[in-house]
Structures are given as structure tokens and as C-alpha cells.
Amino acid sequence: MDIPYTVQPRPDTGVYNAKVGMWLFLASEVMLFGGLFSSYILLRVAAAPGTWPTGWLSVPLGTINTLILALSAVTTLLAWAACKASMFDRYKLFMGLTLVLALVFISIKGYEYSDKFRHYEVVLTDGRIADGHLVARNDKEVVLKGRYVQNHAQLMNGRDPHAKGHEEIRIETAQIKKIGNYAPAHNTFTAIYFVLTGLHGLHVLGGMVVFAYLWGPGSRMWKMEPDRFTNRVEVAGLFWHFVDLVWIFLFPVLYLT
Amino acid sequence: MSDSQSDAFKTYARKCGIVFGAVACVTLVMVATAYAPIQNRAVAIGLVLGAASVNAVLVASYLMHLISEKRTIYTVLVFTAIFFVGLMGLSIWATNDVPAVMGR
């Protein structure tokens, strides 16, 4: 049985079915991310003055990732255009490039995540707070590379020139009142940061799986049904552009403001 | 593959390159704005989000081909926009409901 309107446009909509389906799916995705951005707004405006962190994330890494994702959006489009022009070798090249760029994006995000999980805040029994990256931890002591602050307010501005201390701090276990890393449970900011970027990262991974299929085993369709294959590439590309669009707003909201 | 197809691909690739260049420039402007010494925080955030919106329009218009799409797609997007604006509107209106004890 043939599935109708996989290549030819449907008379009443003017487009092939998969494209309408993808746009409807993207509409639901807009509402999904919209709900999370809405949560972000509410959490941020409800935060007490001086308690919402700024500058906790690496702007250079975020900028590089923005450019990488924008470039991958272009290579996806060029892969589709190559199919339209019957240049299958170029399709393979540009789709392969898209996959590599997506992998670089995910790797940078993974590095940023691991950096946050290695970043610790230790509240001492004398009231001071030690903040920095974990060097070593055993039964007797915790070793951090960072700095001491007197209160949480001093930790909120990551752009403060004194924010990145590099002294080695040795803390005896008996002096520790509370210890925790910058995981989602650390505070409201890290919670919404990991939720937003984690969901976006899952979309990137999902896109990579589809692209890997279209680059590898799925590309066999090109020989039998080139027009249908081209439409598959276009629809997958639409999804990828949406993933890029979401990041275009995530970057300034989380990294710059 | 004919010569005309190859030429069409090259023309399209050039157009994509221009769009990427524009997106990259706006991104750098956005980062520079975030570091600019703007005293009014609301203005600074507005400028950064304005630059992000320019990037979003570039991607949606040229890379997603929304500049020349069919009526069906526009209809879907108009309804999405209405619901999205409603969702964000509810969020903004709800900010007035945050109890004073939470620090507003």
C-alpha cells in the first residue's frame, strides 16, 4: 500500500503530509519550551534582590556553541539543497558535517555540565563559605581550588573580577557544616538551567539520531525514491532549525542576562 | 546533475553563507551589548533579547523558508503565536501575584 502525499503536495493543504505534520509538531514544541521559559520568568522575577546569579556560565563557550549550531543549520540546508540538485556526494558531505558540528555542540555542553558538577560550595562551621572546583576529597579533608567568601551574596556575581579564586583550599572534614556541588538541586538557577539546557540537549541528540540514519542506512532510499528522500531531509532540517531557534533564546537568557 | 542545477546550488550556498554571516554578526553584537556599561538593567536585557529576536527572524525566514511558505503553514503558526502570546501574557500578569514575602 502506498502512503499518499509523501512527495506530491496534498491539494487542500498545498504541501506534502510530512511537512504539515512536522510544523504541527513544532507548534507543540513551541508551547513546551514556552512553558519552561514562562517558568524561568516567574522564578527570576520572584527571586529576592541579589539572589539570582549572573555570570555563572561561560560566555565564550556559549558563543562558540551558538555559532556551531547556526553553522550546522546552514549545512543541514545545504544537504537538502544538494539533494534538490541531484548532488548526492555533496549531500553526504554536508549531512556528515552537520553530524560532526552537532557532536561538537554536545561535547562542549557536556564539558560545561561536568564543570558545574566539579564546582563545590562548602559552608564551614565558622560561617565562612569556600567555593571552587574539587581537587581531592577523602575521609579527612576536602581540597578545592577557589576562594573564601563571607556570605552567599558574594557568590552571585560571576563577572566580579574576584569571583574566580585560584588558591588551594584545604578543609578538614570536621570543619564542614554543609557541602554540595552546582548540580540541579544547588539552587533555583541551576535547576532551571539544567532543565532547559537538558531538554534542549535531548532534542540535539534526537536530531543526531535522525541525521545519522539519513546519512547512513536511510540514504539507500535515494536510489529508489529520490524525491521522497529529499522531503525526509527537508523535514528533519526543519526540526533542526527549530532546535537552533530555541538555543538562540536560551543563550542570551541563561548566559548573558 | 546539470550545469543549471550546479549553478542553482552554488547560488543557494552563497545565500546561506550570507545568512550565517548575519547571524554570527548579530550574535557578537548581542554578546558585546551584554558587556556594555548600560546602567538600566531592563534596557540591557531588552537590547540583548532584541538582538536574539533578529537572529530568530533570520533563521525562521531564510533557513526555515517562512518567507515564502504555503498558507496552511502560516495558519498553523498564527494559532501557535496566539497561544504562545497568551502563555507569556499569563506569566507576566502572574508576576503581580507573587507574595511580598518572596522579596518582590
mmCIF file of C-alpha atoms in Angstrom:
data_model
loop_
_atom_site.group_PDB
_atom_site.id
_atom_site.type_symbol
_atom_site.label_atom_id
_atom_site.label_comp_id
_atom_site.label_asym_id
_atom_site.label_seq_id
_atom_site.Cartn_x
_atom_site.Cartn_y
_atom_site.Cartn_z
ATOM 1 C CA MET A 1 0.000 0.000 0.000
ATOM 2 C CA ASP A 2 1.335 3.414 -0.933
ATOM 3 C CA ILE A 3 1.280 6.161 1.653
ATOM 4 C CA PRO A 4 -0.381 9.155 -0.022
ATOM 5 C CA TYR A 5 1.193 12.581 -0.409
ATOM 6 C CA THR A 6 4.742 11.706 0.629
ATOM 7 C CA VAL A 7 6.062 13.518 -2.438
ATOM 8 C CA GLN A 8 3.210 15.321 -4.148
ATOM 9 C CA PRO A 9 1.504 18.171 -2.310
ATOM 10 C CA ARG A 10 -1.944 17.431 -0.949
ATOM 11 C CA PRO A 11 -4.496 19.516 -2.913
ATOM 12 C CA ASP A 12 -6.213 21.046 0.127
ATOM 13 C CA THR A 13 -3.073 21.989 2.089
ATOM 14 C CA GLY A 14 -0.697 22.677 -0.783
ATOM 15 C CA VAL A 15 2.177 20.801 0.907
ATOM 16 C CA TYR A 16 3.130 17.150 1.386
ATOM 17 C CA ASN A 17 1.837 15.498 4.549
ATOM 18 C CA ALA A 18 5.117 15.097 6.425
ATOM 19 C CA LYS A 19 5.754 18.835 6.238
ATOM 20 C CA VAL A 20 2.357 19.694 7.748
ATOM 21 C CA GLY A 21 2.978 17.035 10.391
ATOM 22 C CA MET A 22 6.382 18.480 11.249
ATOM 23 C CA TRP A 23 5.015 22.031 11.559
ATOM 24 C CA LEU A 24 2.222 20.813 13.851
ATOM 25 C CA PHE A 25 4.833 19.003 15.948
ATOM 26 C CA LEU A 26 6.971 22.155 16.078
ATOM 27 C CA ALA A 27 3.895 24.129 17.183
ATOM 28 C CA SER A 28 3.568 21.761 20.163
ATOM 29 C CA GLU A 29 7.293 22.157 20.820
ATOM 30 C CA VAL A 30 6.907 25.951 20.897
ATOM 31 C CA MET A 31 4.353 25.512 23.692
ATOM 32 C CA LEU A 32 6.598 23.024 25.553
ATOM 33 C CA PHE A 33 9.603 25.346 25.583
ATOM 34 C CA GLY A 34 7.273 28.338 26.031
ATOM 35 C CA GLY A 35 6.034 26.792 29.289
ATOM 36 C CA LEU A 36 9.601 26.368 30.517
ATOM 37 C CA PHE A 37 10.608 29.904 29.524
ATOM 38 C CA SER A 38 7.480 31.078 31.337
ATOM 39 C CA SER A 39 8.664 29.177 34.451
ATOM 40 C CA TYR A 40 12.052 30.855 34.102
ATOM 41 C CA ILE A 41 10.429 34.318 34.015
ATOM 42 C CA LEU A 42 8.338 33.589 37.114
ATOM 43 C CA LEU A 43 11.289 32.154 39.064
ATOM 44 C CA ARG A 44 13.515 35.058 38.126
ATOM 45 C CA VAL A 45 11.131 37.892 38.945
ATOM 46 C CA ALA A 46 10.141 36.166 42.198
ATOM 47 C CA ALA A 47 13.763 35.879 43.367
ATOM 48 C CA ALA A 48 14.716 38.169 46.228
ATOM 49 C CA PRO A 49 17.033 41.033 45.178
ATOM 50 C CA GLY A 50 20.645 39.895 44.914
ATOM 51 C CA THR A 51 19.840 36.178 44.982
ATOM 52 C CA TRP A 52 19.636 35.483 41.221
ATOM 53 C CA PRO A 53 23.077 34.527 39.896
ATOM 54 C CA THR A 54 24.630 36.247 36.883
ATOM 55 C CA GLY A 55 27.781 35.307 35.011
ATOM 56 C CA TRP A 56 27.866 31.735 36.291
ATOM 57 C CA LEU A 57 28.131 30.296 32.790
ATOM 58 C CA SER A 58 30.993 30.616 30.297
ATOM 59 C CA VAL A 59 30.050 33.238 27.691
ATOM 60 C CA PRO A 60 32.898 32.264 25.284
ATOM 61 C CA LEU A 61 31.733 28.622 25.291
ATOM 62 C CA GLY A 62 28.095 29.683 24.883
ATOM 63 C CA THR A 63 29.033 31.965 21.970
ATOM 64 C CA ILE A 64 31.017 29.202 20.264
ATOM 65 C CA ASN A 65 28.087 26.810 20.693
ATOM 66 C CA THR A 66 25.690 29.409 19.223
ATOM 67 C CA LEU A 67 27.886 29.770 16.139
ATOM 68 C CA ILE A 68 28.340 25.995 15.831
ATOM 69 C CA LEU A 69 24.599 25.380 15.935
ATOM 70 C CA ALA A 70 23.935 28.182 13.416
ATOM 71 C CA LEU A 71 26.576 26.708 11.102
ATOM 72 C CA SER A 72 25.036 23.235 11.450
ATOM 73 C CA ALA A 73 21.655 24.735 10.486
ATOM 74 C CA VAL A 74 23.271 26.004 7.279
ATOM 75 C CA THR A 75 24.958 22.667 6.498
ATOM 76 C CA THR A 76 21.595 20.886 7.001
ATOM 77 C CA LEU A 77 20.027 23.241 4.492
ATOM 78 C CA LEU A 78 22.895 22.690 2.052
ATOM 79 C CA ALA A 79 22.420 18.915 2.391
ATOM 80 C CA TRP A 80 18.780 19.366 1.355
ATOM 81 C CA ALA A 81 19.739 21.738 -1.492
ATOM 82 C CA ALA A 82 22.300 19.168 -2.697
ATOM 83 C CA CYS A 83 19.533 16.548 -2.877
ATOM 84 C CA LYS A 84 17.387 19.001 -4.862
ATOM 85 C CA ALA A 85 20.294 19.492 -7.271
ATOM 86 C CA SER A 86 20.855 15.698 -7.523
ATOM 87 C CA MET A 87 24.339 16.044 -5.968
ATOM 88 C CA PHE A 88 24.314 13.029 -3.667
ATOM 89 C CA ASP A 89 28.029 13.196 -2.843
ATOM 90 C CA ARG A 90 27.567 16.787 -1.666
ATOM 91 C CA TYR A 91 24.552 15.670 0.371
ATOM 92 C CA LYS A 92 26.740 13.103 2.147
ATOM 93 C CA LEU A 93 29.386 15.751 2.816
ATOM 94 C CA PHE A 94 27.035 18.363 4.267
ATOM 95 C CA MET A 95 24.983 15.881 6.298
ATOM 96 C CA GLY A 96 28.232 14.446 7.679
ATOM 97 C CA LEU A 97 29.376 17.961 8.574
ATOM 98 C CA THR A 98 26.060 18.565 10.365
ATOM 99 C CA LEU A 99 26.618 15.451 12.448
ATOM 100 C CA VAL A 100 30.162 16.493 13.360
ATOM 101 C CA LEU A 101 29.006 20.004 14.351
ATOM 102 C CA ALA A 102 26.188 18.556 16.464
ATOM 103 C CA LEU A 103 28.716 16.293 18.180
ATOM 104 C CA VAL A 104 30.972 19.272 18.922
ATOM 105 C CA PHE A 105 27.972 21.166 20.360
ATOM 106 C CA ILE A 106 27.058 18.259 22.644
ATOM 107 C CA SER A 107 30.698 17.796 23.698
ATOM 108 C CA ILE A 108 31.013 21.464 24.708
ATOM 109 C CA LYS A 109 27.724 21.231 26.608
ATOM 110 C CA GLY A 110 28.991 18.066 28.306
ATOM 111 C CA TYR A 111 32.159 19.905 29.353
ATOM 112 C CA GLU A 112 30.059 22.740 30.798
ATOM 113 C CA TYR A 113 27.932 20.227 32.725
ATOM 114 C CA SER A 114 30.978 18.404 34.118
ATOM 115 C CA ASP A 115 32.449 21.780 35.144
ATOM 116 C CA LYS A 116 29.314 22.504 37.167
ATOM 117 C CA PHE A 117 29.348 19.063 38.797
ATOM 118 C CA ARG A 118 33.011 19.565 39.849
ATOM 119 C CA HIS A 119 32.234 23.010 41.279
ATOM 120 C CA TYR A 120 31.569 22.825 45.050
ATOM 121 C CA GLU A 121 30.287 25.159 47.702
ATOM 122 C CA VAL A 122 31.356 24.269 51.252
ATOM 123 C CA VAL A 123 29.784 26.004 54.250
ATOM 124 C CA LEU A 124 32.174 25.899 57.214
ATOM 125 C CA THR A 125 31.254 25.690 60.890
ATOM 126 C CA ASP A 126 32.698 29.213 61.428
ATOM 127 C CA GLY A 127 30.212 30.644 58.872
ATOM 128 C CA ARG A 128 32.655 31.177 56.007
ATOM 129 C CA ILE A 129 31.960 29.660 52.594
ATOM 130 C CA ALA A 130 34.600 28.003 50.429
ATOM 131 C CA ASP A 131 33.742 27.996 46.733
ATOM 132 C CA GLY A 132 35.732 26.313 43.964
ATOM 133 C CA HIS A 133 36.479 23.256 41.895
ATOM 134 C CA LEU A 134 37.088 19.952 43.624
ATOM 135 C CA VAL A 135 40.707 18.795 43.562
ATOM 136 C CA ALA A 136 40.510 15.910 46.041
ATOM 137 C CA ARG A 137 38.158 14.529 48.652
ATOM 138 C CA ASN A 138 38.737 11.846 51.289
ATOM 139 C CA ASP A 139 37.624 10.995 54.827
ATOM 140 C CA LYS A 140 39.927 13.573 56.428
ATOM 141 C CA GLU A 141 39.706 16.578 54.147
ATOM 142 C CA VAL A 142 38.302 18.264 51.048
ATOM 143 C CA VAL A 143 40.649 20.141 48.714
ATOM 144 C CA LEU A 144 39.230 22.885 46.485
ATOM 145 C CA LYS A 145 40.787 25.325 44.033
ATOM 146 C CA GLY A 146 38.854 28.510 44.618
ATOM 147 C CA ARG A 147 38.279 31.193 47.248
ATOM 148 C CA TYR A 148 36.650 32.014 50.584
ATOM 149 C CA VAL A 149 33.638 34.336 50.843
ATOM 150 C CA GLN A 150 31.728 35.590 53.859
ATOM 151 C CA ASN A 151 28.190 35.082 52.524
ATOM 152 C CA HIS A 152 26.147 33.790 49.567
ATOM 153 C CA ALA A 153 25.606 37.283 48.130
ATOM 154 C CA GLN A 154 29.316 37.417 47.244
ATOM 155 C CA LEU A 155 28.860 34.327 45.048
ATOM 156 C CA MET A 156 26.010 35.709 42.937
ATOM 157 C CA ASN A 157 28.045 37.834 40.504
ATOM 158 C CA GLY A 158 30.242 35.534 38.450
ATOM 159 C CA ARG A 159 31.558 38.512 36.432
ATOM 160 C CA ASP A 160 33.143 40.054 39.506
ATOM 161 C CA PRO A 161 36.939 40.146 38.852
ATOM 162 C CA HIS A 162 37.500 38.474 42.251
ATOM 163 C CA ALA A 163 34.958 35.737 41.534
ATOM 164 C CA LYS A 164 37.443 33.218 40.198
ATOM 165 C CA GLY A 165 39.829 32.431 43.016
ATOM 166 C CA HIS A 166 42.653 30.026 42.298
ATOM 167 C CA GLU A 167 44.100 29.400 45.731
ATOM 168 C CA GLU A 168 44.247 25.838 47.003
ATOM 169 C CA ILE A 169 41.907 25.451 49.961
ATOM 170 C CA ARG A 170 42.261 22.518 52.357
ATOM 171 C CA ILE A 171 39.264 21.960 54.630
ATOM 172 C CA GLU A 172 39.197 19.361 57.389
ATOM 173 C CA THR A 173 36.030 17.259 57.386
ATOM 174 C CA ALA A 174 35.272 18.307 60.978
ATOM 175 C CA GLN A 175 35.058 21.958 59.832
ATOM 176 C CA ILE A 176 32.395 21.241 57.212
ATOM 177 C CA LYS A 177 28.817 22.137 58.036
ATOM 178 C CA LYS A 178 27.384 21.593 54.560
ATOM 179 C CA ILE A 179 28.847 20.573 51.192
ATOM 180 C CA GLY A 180 27.273 20.433 47.769
ATOM 181 C CA ASN A 181 28.127 20.819 44.095
ATOM 182 C CA TYR A 182 26.467 23.030 41.466
ATOM 183 C CA ALA A 183 24.047 20.256 40.480
ATOM 184 C CA PRO A 184 20.353 20.922 39.659
ATOM 185 C CA ALA A 185 19.481 20.785 43.372
ATOM 186 C CA HIS A 186 22.001 23.537 44.246
ATOM 187 C CA ASN A 187 19.575 26.427 43.739
ATOM 188 C CA THR A 188 16.700 27.647 41.547
ATOM 189 C CA PHE A 189 19.018 28.934 38.831
ATOM 190 C CA THR A 190 20.910 25.656 38.397
ATOM 191 C CA ALA A 191 17.591 23.766 38.472
ATOM 192 C CA ILE A 192 16.052 25.757 35.609
ATOM 193 C CA TYR A 193 19.424 25.855 33.769
ATOM 194 C CA PHE A 194 19.744 22.067 33.757
ATOM 195 C CA VAL A 195 16.075 21.551 32.844
ATOM 196 C CA LEU A 196 16.142 23.995 29.919
ATOM 197 C CA THR A 197 19.522 23.008 28.501
ATOM 198 C CA GLY A 198 18.947 19.314 29.289
ATOM 199 C CA LEU A 199 15.699 19.243 27.322
ATOM 200 C CA HIS A 200 17.374 21.147 24.506
ATOM 201 C CA GLY A 201 20.291 18.693 24.606
ATOM 202 C CA LEU A 202 17.859 15.772 24.288
ATOM 203 C CA HIS A 203 16.474 17.436 21.158
ATOM 204 C CA VAL A 204 20.008 17.761 19.780
ATOM 205 C CA LEU A 205 20.630 14.051 20.477
ATOM 206 C CA GLY A 206 17.308 13.132 18.838
ATOM 207 C CA GLY A 207 18.216 15.186 15.764
ATOM 208 C CA MET A 208 21.611 13.494 15.608
ATOM 209 C CA VAL A 209 19.980 10.038 15.606
ATOM 210 C CA VAL A 210 17.729 11.040 12.687
ATOM 211 C CA PHE A 211 20.603 12.644 10.778
ATOM 212 C CA ALA A 212 22.832 9.601 11.366
ATOM 213 C CA TYR A 213 20.058 7.409 9.932
ATOM 214 C CA LEU A 214 19.561 9.683 6.905
ATOM 215 C CA TRP A 215 23.330 9.824 6.365
ATOM 216 C CA GLY A 216 23.807 6.056 6.757
ATOM 217 C CA PRO A 217 21.242 3.289 6.194
ATOM 218 C CA GLY A 218 18.368 5.647 5.403
ATOM 219 C CA SER A 219 20.218 7.105 2.415
ATOM 220 C CA ARG A 220 19.513 3.915 0.451
ATOM 221 C CA MET A 221 16.131 5.445 -0.343
ATOM 222 C CA TRP A 222 17.905 7.949 -2.588
ATOM 223 C CA LYS A 223 18.344 5.283 -5.293
ATOM 224 C CA MET A 224 14.676 4.226 -5.371
ATOM 225 C CA GLU A 225 12.746 7.357 -4.354
ATOM 226 C CA PRO A 226 14.976 10.443 -4.510
ATOM 227 C CA ASP A 227 12.104 12.941 -4.167
ATOM 228 C CA ARG A 228 10.724 11.243 -1.067
ATOM 229 C CA PHE A 229 14.215 11.065 0.431
ATOM 230 C CA THR A 230 14.719 14.790 -0.280
ATOM 231 C CA ASN A 231 11.482 15.550 1.567
ATOM 232 C CA ARG A 232 12.670 13.498 4.549
ATOM 233 C CA VAL A 233 15.849 15.562 4.655
ATOM 234 C CA GLU A 234 13.804 18.783 4.471
ATOM 235 C CA VAL A 235 11.520 17.748 7.342
ATOM 236 C CA ALA A 236 14.462 16.665 9.527
ATOM 237 C CA GLY A 237 16.097 20.009 8.680
ATOM 238 C CA LEU A 238 13.007 21.905 9.852
ATOM 239 C CA PHE A 239 13.302 20.176 13.224
ATOM 240 C CA TRP A 240 16.993 21.081 13.397
ATOM 241 C CA HIS A 241 16.301 24.746 12.641
ATOM 242 C CA PHE A 242 13.791 24.770 15.500
ATOM 243 C CA VAL A 243 16.478 23.341 17.819
ATOM 244 C CA ASP A 244 18.721 26.202 16.657
ATOM 245 C CA LEU A 245 15.916 28.728 17.288
ATOM 246 C CA VAL A 246 15.452 27.518 20.860
ATOM 247 C CA TRP A 247 19.184 27.856 21.526
ATOM 248 C CA ILE A 248 19.152 31.386 20.046
ATOM 249 C CA PHE A 249 16.938 32.363 23.014
ATOM 250 C CA LEU A 250 18.469 30.041 25.634
ATOM 251 C CA PHE A 251 21.928 31.556 25.140
ATOM 252 C CA PRO A 252 21.072 35.193 25.978
ATOM 253 C CA VAL A 253 18.555 34.259 28.683
ATOM 254 C CA LEU A 254 20.902 31.954 30.621
ATOM 255 C CA TYR A 255 24.374 33.232 29.727
ATOM 256 C CA LEU A 256 24.052 36.959 29.060
ATOM 257 C CA THR A 257 21.267 38.473 31.169
ATOM 258 C CA MET B 1 23.370 16.711 -12.420
ATOM 259 C CA SER B 2 23.132 19.508 -14.978
ATOM 260 C CA ASP B 3 25.118 22.733 -15.037
ATOM 261 C CA SER B 4 21.989 24.735 -14.181
ATOM 262 C CA GLN B 5 21.413 22.565 -11.075
ATOM 263 C CA SER B 6 25.013 23.044 -10.020
ATOM 264 C CA ASP B 7 24.742 26.809 -10.529
ATOM 265 C CA ALA B 8 21.485 26.909 -8.568
ATOM 266 C CA PHE B 9 23.177 25.037 -5.715
ATOM 267 C CA LYS B 10 26.124 27.457 -5.704
ATOM 268 C CA THR B 11 23.774 30.454 -5.646
ATOM 269 C CA TYR B 12 21.806 28.906 -2.793
ATOM 270 C CA ALA B 13 25.019 28.097 -0.876
ATOM 271 C CA ARG B 14 26.122 31.729 -1.229
ATOM 272 C CA LYS B 15 22.773 32.924 0.144
ATOM 273 C CA CYS B 16 23.094 30.518 3.098
ATOM 274 C CA GLY B 17 26.609 31.842 3.738
ATOM 275 C CA ILE B 18 25.287 35.405 3.892
ATOM 276 C CA VAL B 19 22.562 34.384 6.367
ATOM 277 C CA PHE B 20 25.146 32.607 8.561
ATOM 278 C CA GLY B 21 27.389 35.686 8.426
ATOM 279 C CA ALA B 22 24.482 37.876 9.517
ATOM 280 C CA VAL B 23 23.579 35.501 12.379
ATOM 281 C CA ALA B 24 27.224 35.417 13.521
ATOM 282 C CA CYS B 25 27.475 39.245 13.443
ATOM 283 C CA VAL B 26 24.231 39.696 15.410
ATOM 284 C CA THR B 27 25.432 37.097 17.962
ATOM 285 C CA LEU B 28 28.667 39.015 18.503
ATOM 286 C CA VAL B 29 26.736 42.292 18.822
ATOM 287 C CA MET B 30 24.479 40.573 21.371
ATOM 288 C CA VAL B 31 27.480 39.460 23.461
ATOM 289 C CA ALA B 32 29.057 42.939 23.221
ATOM 290 C CA THR B 33 25.755 44.500 24.354
ATOM 291 C CA ALA B 34 25.677 42.200 27.382
ATOM 292 C CA TYR B 35 29.099 43.528 28.463
ATOM 293 C CA ALA B 36 28.364 47.170 27.609
ATOM 294 C CA PRO B 37 28.169 49.509 30.637
ATOM 295 C CA ILE B 38 24.407 50.070 30.428
ATOM 296 C CA GLN B 39 23.148 51.221 33.823
ATOM 297 C CA ASN B 40 19.479 50.419 33.263
ATOM 298 C CA ARG B 41 19.236 46.618 33.577
ATOM 299 C CA ALA B 42 15.826 46.413 31.875
ATOM 300 C CA VAL B 43 17.190 48.266 28.832
ATOM 301 C CA ALA B 44 20.252 45.984 28.695
ATOM 302 C CA ILE B 45 18.088 42.837 28.839
ATOM 303 C CA GLY B 46 15.720 44.313 26.228
ATOM 304 C CA LEU B 47 18.608 45.029 23.841
ATOM 305 C CA VAL B 48 20.067 41.522 24.235
ATOM 306 C CA LEU B 49 16.685 39.870 23.686
ATOM 307 C CA GLY B 50 16.042 42.227 20.743
ATOM 308 C CA ALA B 51 19.260 41.029 19.098
ATOM 309 C CA ALA B 52 18.228 37.401 19.767
ATOM 310 C CA SER B 53 14.886 38.127 18.086
ATOM 311 C CA VAL B 54 16.698 39.452 14.997
ATOM 312 C CA ASN B 55 18.635 36.170 14.839
ATOM 313 C CA ALA B 56 15.411 34.196 15.257
ATOM 314 C CA VAL B 57 13.755 36.109 12.404
ATOM 315 C CA LEU B 58 16.769 35.440 10.152
ATOM 316 C CA VAL B 59 16.705 31.699 10.899
ATOM 317 C CA ALA B 60 12.921 31.369 10.593
ATOM 318 C CA SER B 61 12.637 33.490 7.435
ATOM 319 C CA TYR B 62 15.532 32.182 5.388
ATOM 320 C CA LEU B 63 16.634 28.829 6.804
ATOM 321 C CA MET B 64 13.090 27.587 7.552
ATOM 322 C CA HIS B 65 11.799 29.256 4.362
ATOM 323 C CA LEU B 66 8.977 31.006 6.201
ATOM 324 C CA ILE B 67 9.461 33.999 3.927
ATOM 325 C CA SER B 68 7.756 32.028 1.148
ATOM 326 C CA GLU B 69 5.629 29.269 2.703
ATOM 327 C CA LYS B 70 2.163 27.946 1.978
ATOM 328 C CA ARG B 71 -0.983 29.314 3.607
ATOM 329 C CA THR B 72 -1.515 26.113 5.652
ATOM 330 C CA ILE B 73 1.806 26.544 7.431
ATOM 331 C CA TYR B 74 1.122 30.217 8.159
ATOM 332 C CA THR B 75 -2.282 29.262 9.605
ATOM 333 C CA VAL B 76 -0.642 26.746 11.972
ATOM 334 C CA LEU B 77 1.892 29.372 13.018
ATOM 335 C CA VAL B 78 -0.682 32.101 13.584
ATOM 336 C CA PHE B 79 -2.546 29.839 16.045
ATOM 337 C CA THR B 80 0.776 28.912 17.692
ATOM 338 C CA ALA B 81 1.653 32.591 18.050
ATOM 339 C CA ILE B 82 -1.743 33.371 19.624
ATOM 340 C CA PHE B 83 -1.352 30.589 22.210
ATOM 341 C CA PHE B 84 2.300 31.499 22.847
ATOM 342 C CA VAL B 85 1.485 35.168 23.434
ATOM 343 C CA GLY B 86 -1.339 34.060 25.759
ATOM 344 C CA LEU B 87 1.059 31.821 27.689
ATOM 345 C CA MET B 88 3.668 34.557 28.087
ATOM 346 C CA GLY B 89 0.966 37.102 28.893
ATOM 347 C CA LEU B 90 -0.293 34.895 31.710
ATOM 348 C CA SER B 91 3.258 34.617 33.055
ATOM 349 C CA ILE B 92 3.766 38.377 33.025
ATOM 350 C CA TRP B 93 0.373 39.102 34.582
ATOM 351 C CA ALA B 94 1.033 36.410 37.209
ATOM 352 C CA THR B 95 4.186 38.196 38.374
ATOM 353 C CA ASN B 96 1.875 40.596 40.227
ATOM 354 C CA ASP B 97 0.591 37.651 42.256
ATOM 355 C CA VAL B 98 3.975 36.799 43.772
ATOM 356 C CA PRO B 99 3.662 37.272 47.565
ATOM 357 C CA ALA B 100 5.621 40.172 49.046
ATOM 358 C CA VAL B 101 7.338 37.737 51.415
ATOM 359 C CA MET B 102 9.236 36.346 48.423
ATOM 360 C CA GLY B 103 11.087 39.607 48.109
ATOM 361 C CA ARG B 104 9.380 41.498 45.272
#
